[in-house]
Coordinates of C-alpha atoms in Angstrom, one line a residue:
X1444 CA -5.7 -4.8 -0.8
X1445 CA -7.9 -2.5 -2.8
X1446 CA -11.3 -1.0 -2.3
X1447 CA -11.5 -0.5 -6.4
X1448 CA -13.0 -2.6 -8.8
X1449 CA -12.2 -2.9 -12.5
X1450 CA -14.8 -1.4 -15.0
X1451 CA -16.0 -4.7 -16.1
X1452 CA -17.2 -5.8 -12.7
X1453 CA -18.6 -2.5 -11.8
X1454 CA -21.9 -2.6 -13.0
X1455 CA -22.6 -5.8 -10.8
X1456 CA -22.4 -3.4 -7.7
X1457 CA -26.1 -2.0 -9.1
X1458 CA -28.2 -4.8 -9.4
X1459 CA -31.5 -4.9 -8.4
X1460 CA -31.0 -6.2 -4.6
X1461 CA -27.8 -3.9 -4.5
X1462 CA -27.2 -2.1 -1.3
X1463 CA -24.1 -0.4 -1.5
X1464 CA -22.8 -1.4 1.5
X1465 CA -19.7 -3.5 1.0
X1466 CA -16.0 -1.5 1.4
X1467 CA -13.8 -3.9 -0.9
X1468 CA -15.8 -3.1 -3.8
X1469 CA -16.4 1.0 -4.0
X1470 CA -15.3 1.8 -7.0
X1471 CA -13.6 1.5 -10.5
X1472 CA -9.6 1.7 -10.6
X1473 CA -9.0 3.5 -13.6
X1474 CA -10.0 7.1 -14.7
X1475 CA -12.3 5.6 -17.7
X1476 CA -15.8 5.3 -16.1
X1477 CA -17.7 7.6 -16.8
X1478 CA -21.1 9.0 -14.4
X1479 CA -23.9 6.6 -16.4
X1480 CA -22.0 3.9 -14.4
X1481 CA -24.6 5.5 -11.3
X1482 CA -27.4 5.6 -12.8
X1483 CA -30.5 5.1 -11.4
X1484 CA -31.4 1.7 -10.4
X1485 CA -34.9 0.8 -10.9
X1486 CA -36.0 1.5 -7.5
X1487 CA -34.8 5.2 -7.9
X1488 CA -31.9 4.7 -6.1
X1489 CA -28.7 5.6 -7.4
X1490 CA -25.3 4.8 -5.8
X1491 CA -25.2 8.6 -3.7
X1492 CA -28.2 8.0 -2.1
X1493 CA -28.0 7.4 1.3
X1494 CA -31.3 7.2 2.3
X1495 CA -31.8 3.7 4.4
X1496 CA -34.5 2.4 1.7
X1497 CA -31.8 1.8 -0.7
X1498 CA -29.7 0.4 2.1
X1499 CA -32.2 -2.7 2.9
X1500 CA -30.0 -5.8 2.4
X1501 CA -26.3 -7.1 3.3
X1502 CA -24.7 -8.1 0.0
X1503 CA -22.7 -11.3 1.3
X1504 CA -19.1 -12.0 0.0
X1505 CA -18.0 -15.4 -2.2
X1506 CA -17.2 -18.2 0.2
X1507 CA -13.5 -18.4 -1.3
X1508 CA -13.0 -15.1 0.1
X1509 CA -15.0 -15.6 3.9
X1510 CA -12.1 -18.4 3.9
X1511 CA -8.8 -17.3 2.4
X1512 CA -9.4 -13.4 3.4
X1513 CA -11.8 -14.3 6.6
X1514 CA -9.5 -17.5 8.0
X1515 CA -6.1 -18.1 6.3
X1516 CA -5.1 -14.4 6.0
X1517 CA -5.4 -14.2 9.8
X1518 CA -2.5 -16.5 11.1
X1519 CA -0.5 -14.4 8.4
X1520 CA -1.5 -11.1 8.8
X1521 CA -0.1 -12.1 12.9
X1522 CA 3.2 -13.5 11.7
X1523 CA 3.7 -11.1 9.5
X1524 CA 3.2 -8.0 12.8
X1525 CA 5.2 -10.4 14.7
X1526 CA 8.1 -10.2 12.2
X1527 CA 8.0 -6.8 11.7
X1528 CA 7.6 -5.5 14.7
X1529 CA 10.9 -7.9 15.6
X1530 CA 12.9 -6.5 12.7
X1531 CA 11.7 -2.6 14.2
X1532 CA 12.9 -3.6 17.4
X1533 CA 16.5 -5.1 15.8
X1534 CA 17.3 -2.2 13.6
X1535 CA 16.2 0.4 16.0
X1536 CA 18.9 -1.4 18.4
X1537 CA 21.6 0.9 19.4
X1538 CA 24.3 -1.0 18.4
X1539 CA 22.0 -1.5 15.0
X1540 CA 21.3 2.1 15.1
X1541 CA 25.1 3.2 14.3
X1542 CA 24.7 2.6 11.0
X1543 CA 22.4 4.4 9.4
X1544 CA 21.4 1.5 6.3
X1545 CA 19.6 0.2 9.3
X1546 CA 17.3 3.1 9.5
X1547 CA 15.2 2.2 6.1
X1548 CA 15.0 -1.3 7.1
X1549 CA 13.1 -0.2 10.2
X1550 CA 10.7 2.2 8.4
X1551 CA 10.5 -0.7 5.7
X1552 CA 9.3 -2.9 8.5
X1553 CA 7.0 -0.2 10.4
X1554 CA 5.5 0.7 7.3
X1555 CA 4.6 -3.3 6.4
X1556 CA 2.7 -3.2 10.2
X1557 CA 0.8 -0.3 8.9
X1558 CA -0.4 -2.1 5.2
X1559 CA -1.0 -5.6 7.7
X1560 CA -3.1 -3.8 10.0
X1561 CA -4.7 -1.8 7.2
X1562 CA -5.7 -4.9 5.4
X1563 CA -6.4 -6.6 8.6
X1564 CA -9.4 -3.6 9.0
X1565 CA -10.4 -3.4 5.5
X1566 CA -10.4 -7.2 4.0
X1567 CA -10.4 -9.7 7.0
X1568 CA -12.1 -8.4 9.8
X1569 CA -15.5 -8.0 7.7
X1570 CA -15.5 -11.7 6.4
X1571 CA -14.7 -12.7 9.2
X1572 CA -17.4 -11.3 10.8
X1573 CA -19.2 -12.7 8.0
X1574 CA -18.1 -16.4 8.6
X1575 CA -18.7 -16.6 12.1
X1576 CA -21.8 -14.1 11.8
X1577 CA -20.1 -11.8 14.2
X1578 CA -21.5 -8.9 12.4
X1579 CA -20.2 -6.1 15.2
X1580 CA -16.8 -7.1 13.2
X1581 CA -18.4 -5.8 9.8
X1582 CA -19.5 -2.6 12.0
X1583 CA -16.4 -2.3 13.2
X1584 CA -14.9 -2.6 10.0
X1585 CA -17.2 -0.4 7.4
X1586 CA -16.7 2.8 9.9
X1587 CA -12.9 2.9 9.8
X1588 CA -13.0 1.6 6.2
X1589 CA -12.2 5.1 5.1
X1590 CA -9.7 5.9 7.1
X1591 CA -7.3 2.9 6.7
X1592 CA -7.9 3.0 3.3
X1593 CA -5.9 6.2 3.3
X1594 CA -3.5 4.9 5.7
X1595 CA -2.8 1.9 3.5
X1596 CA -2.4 4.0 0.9
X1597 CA 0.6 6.3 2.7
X1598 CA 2.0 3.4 4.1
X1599 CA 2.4 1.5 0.3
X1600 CA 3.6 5.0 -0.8
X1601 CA 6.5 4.3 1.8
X1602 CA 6.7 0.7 0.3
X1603 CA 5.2 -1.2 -2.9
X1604 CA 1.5 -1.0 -3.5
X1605 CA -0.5 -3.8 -4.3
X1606 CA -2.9 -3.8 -7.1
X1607 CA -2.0 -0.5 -9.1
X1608 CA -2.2 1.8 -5.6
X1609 CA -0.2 0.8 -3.1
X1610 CA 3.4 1.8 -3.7
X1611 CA 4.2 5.2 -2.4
X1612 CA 5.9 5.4 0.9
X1613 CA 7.9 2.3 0.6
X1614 CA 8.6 2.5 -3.0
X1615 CA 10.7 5.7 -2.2
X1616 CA 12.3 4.0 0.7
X1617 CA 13.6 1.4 -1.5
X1618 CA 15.0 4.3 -3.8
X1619 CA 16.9 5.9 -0.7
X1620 CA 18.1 2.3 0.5
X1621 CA 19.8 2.0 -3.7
X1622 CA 20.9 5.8 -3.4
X1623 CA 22.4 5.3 -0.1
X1624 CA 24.3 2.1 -1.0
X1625 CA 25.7 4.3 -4.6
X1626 CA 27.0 6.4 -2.3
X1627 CA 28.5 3.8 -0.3
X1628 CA 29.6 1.7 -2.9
X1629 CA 31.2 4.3 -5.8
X1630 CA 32.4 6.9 -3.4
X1631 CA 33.2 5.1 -0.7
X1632 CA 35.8 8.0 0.6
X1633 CA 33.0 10.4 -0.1
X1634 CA 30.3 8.4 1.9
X1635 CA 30.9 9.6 5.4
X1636 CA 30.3 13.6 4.5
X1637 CA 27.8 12.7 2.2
X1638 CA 25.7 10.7 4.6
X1639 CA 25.9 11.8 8.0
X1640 CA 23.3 10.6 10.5
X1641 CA 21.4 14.0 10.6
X1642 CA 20.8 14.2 6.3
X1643 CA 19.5 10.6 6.2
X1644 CA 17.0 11.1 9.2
X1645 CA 16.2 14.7 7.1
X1646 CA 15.8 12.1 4.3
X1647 CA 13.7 9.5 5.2
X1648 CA 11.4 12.4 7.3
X1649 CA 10.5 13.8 4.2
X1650 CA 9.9 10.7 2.5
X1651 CA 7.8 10.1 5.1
X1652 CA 5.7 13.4 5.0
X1653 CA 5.7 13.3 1.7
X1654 CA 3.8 10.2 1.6
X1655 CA 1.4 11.2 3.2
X1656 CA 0.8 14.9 1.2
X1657 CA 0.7 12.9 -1.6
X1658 CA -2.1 10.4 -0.2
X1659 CA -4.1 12.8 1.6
X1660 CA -6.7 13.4 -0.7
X1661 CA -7.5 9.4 -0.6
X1662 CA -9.1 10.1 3.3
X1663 CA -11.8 12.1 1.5
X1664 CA -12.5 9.4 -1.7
X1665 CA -14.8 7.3 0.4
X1666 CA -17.4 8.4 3.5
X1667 CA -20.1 6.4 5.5
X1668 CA -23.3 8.1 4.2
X1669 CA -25.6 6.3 7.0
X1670 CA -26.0 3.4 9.4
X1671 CA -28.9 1.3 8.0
X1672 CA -30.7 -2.2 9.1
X1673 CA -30.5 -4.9 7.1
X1674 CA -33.5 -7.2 7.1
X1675 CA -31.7 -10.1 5.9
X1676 CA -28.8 -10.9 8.6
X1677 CA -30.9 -8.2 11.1
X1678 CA -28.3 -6.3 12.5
X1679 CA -27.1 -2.1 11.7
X1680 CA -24.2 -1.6 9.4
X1681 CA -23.0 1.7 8.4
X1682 CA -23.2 2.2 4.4
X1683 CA -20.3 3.3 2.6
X1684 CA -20.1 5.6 -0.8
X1685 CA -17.8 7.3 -2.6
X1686 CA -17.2 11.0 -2.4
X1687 CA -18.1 13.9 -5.8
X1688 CA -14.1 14.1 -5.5
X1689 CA -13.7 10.6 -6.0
X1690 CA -15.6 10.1 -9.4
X1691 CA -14.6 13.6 -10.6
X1692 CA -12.9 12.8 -14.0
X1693 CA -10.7 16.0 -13.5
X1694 CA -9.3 14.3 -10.1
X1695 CA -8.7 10.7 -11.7
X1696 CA -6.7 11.8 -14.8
X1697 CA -4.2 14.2 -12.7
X1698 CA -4.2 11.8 -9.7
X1699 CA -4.4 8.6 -10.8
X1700 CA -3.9 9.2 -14.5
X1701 CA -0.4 11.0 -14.3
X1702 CA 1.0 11.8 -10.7
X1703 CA 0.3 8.5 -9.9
X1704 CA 2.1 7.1 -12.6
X1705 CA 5.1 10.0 -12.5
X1706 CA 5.4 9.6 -8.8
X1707 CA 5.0 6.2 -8.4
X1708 CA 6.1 4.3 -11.6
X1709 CA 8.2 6.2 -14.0
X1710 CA 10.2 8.2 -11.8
X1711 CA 11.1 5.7 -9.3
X1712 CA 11.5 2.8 -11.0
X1713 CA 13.7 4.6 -13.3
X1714 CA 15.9 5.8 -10.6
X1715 CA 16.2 2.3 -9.3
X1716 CA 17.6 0.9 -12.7
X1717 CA 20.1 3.8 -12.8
X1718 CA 21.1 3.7 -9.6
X1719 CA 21.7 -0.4 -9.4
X1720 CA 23.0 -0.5 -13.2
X1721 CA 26.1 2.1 -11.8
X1722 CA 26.2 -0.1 -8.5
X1723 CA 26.8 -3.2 -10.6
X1724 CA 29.1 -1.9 -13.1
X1725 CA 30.9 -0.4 -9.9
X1726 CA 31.3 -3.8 -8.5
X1727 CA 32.3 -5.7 -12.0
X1728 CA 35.2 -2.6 -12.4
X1729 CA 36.1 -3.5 -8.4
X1730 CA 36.4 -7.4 -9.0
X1731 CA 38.6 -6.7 -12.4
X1732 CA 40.9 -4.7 -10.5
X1733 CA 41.0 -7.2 -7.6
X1734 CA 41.7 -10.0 -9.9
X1735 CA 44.6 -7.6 -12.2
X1736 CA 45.9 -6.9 -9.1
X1737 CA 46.3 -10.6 -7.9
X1738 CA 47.5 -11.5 -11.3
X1739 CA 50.6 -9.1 -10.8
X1740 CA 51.3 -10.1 -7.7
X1741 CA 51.4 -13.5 -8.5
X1742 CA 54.0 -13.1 -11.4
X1743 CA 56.2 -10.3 -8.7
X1744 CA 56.7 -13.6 -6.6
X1745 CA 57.3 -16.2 -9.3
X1746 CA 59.8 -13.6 -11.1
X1747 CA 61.6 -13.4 -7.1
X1748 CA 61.9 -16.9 -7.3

């Protein structure tokens, strides 16, 4: 569910028939690349012009992906709305509601409907269009590229990313679902003053806006330079680029090169394995009481006898 492409498959992007125009493949992932990756082609275009004479043809995708991403990801990406959009309307139930666990699972399942209908924009819709040579679909799909990218993004900050970006808003969530159940779990007399309804909508309200803080730059890393004709398929498609931010090398090793990794990796992660390790241990010292405890009673009523 990424627009990125590794280094090694970059330099396909500018061969000589190249037109710059397809969303899933925009740019490199990591911070290494350096500017002579858009160099001039040997036309004279480079990959920032936006001039229509560089925008001439409609690179067409592999057939595996018209089919698995065009066709099979669509009776999946519609079972998978269906089911969250069920599970928002269980947990947001009022007798669900009371307890307050239930609250993550519904922004857990809100925040899937967001990366489906994000990935339903950026991946399926244009090879579908392909497929069936419905290319208003591909229109349709290059001009709001840039903005559900960045809603993808927010929404996987919420969750768990796919590829190395897509993580933020639900990886957080499920740090507040392991904190919450600590709480419950190892101060259970504790829990009730600890979580009362009003910090854990405080909670998962700034989880939420901080999502999307910490995504917003990614609604300015790509932009439709221009709306050009293709001779080939005959037909108007808007031409995507990336923006100076995007390539800056400045951007990718703070961003991606060590708050993405911080924010989204380290910290979390390590959280999660502190937080479950002291859950567990919790639980083994409960079930050793529980079974000390029925080993006493046992020998109170044999020694009665």
């Amino acid at each position: 569910m990424d627009l990125l492409l590794d280094n090694s498959s970059f330099p396909s992007i500018f061969s000589s028939n190249s037109s710059f125009d397809r969303p899933p493949d925009l740019l490199p992932s990591s911070s290494s690349f350096n500017n002579s990756s858009f160099s001039l082609r040997g036309d004279g275009c480079d990959y920032f012009n936006s001039s229509c004479v560089c925008h001439t043809e409609y690179q067409f995708y592999e057939w595996r992906e018209r089919v698995l991403l065009g066709l099979l990801a669509l009776p999946i990406i519609a079972f998978g709305l269906i089911a969250n959009l069920t599970s928002v309307r269980i947990f947001t139930h009022r007798l669900m509601s009371l307890s307050s666990i239930n609250w993550y699972l519904a922004v857990l399942s809100a925040s899937d409907s967001l990366i489906l209908i994000s990935s339903f924009f950026v991946l399926s819709l244009p090879r579908a269009g392909e497929f069936l040579t419905w290319w208003r679909f591909n229109y349709i799909s290059y001009s709001v590229t840039p903005y559900m990218y960045g809603m993808m993004m927010a929404a996987q900050t919420c969750r768990r990313e796919e590829r190395d970006h897509s993580m933020d808003y639900s990886v957080w969530m499920t740090v507040g679902v392991s904190l919450h159940r600590y709480i419950g779990v190892c101060h259970p007399y504790k829990s009730h003053s600890l979580l009362p309804n009003k910090r854990v909508a405080t909670f998962i309200s700034s989880i939420i806006l901080f999502s999307c803080l910490f995504n917003m730059t990614r609604l300015f890393e790509v932009h439709v330079s221009n709306v050009c004709f293709r001779f080939n398929i005959e037909y108007e498609l808007p031409s995507l680029a990336p923006t100076l931010m995007r390539i800056n090398e400045l951007y990718m090793t703070i961003f991606f090169g060590w708050a993405y990794t911080v924010v989204m990796f380290a910290l979390p992660f390590s959280l999660l394995i502190i937080l479950n390790t002291m859950v567990l241990l919790a639980v083994r010292k409960s079930r050793r009481m529980h079974a000390l405890s029925s080993a006493n009673d046992e020998l109170s009523r044999r020694s009665e006898r």
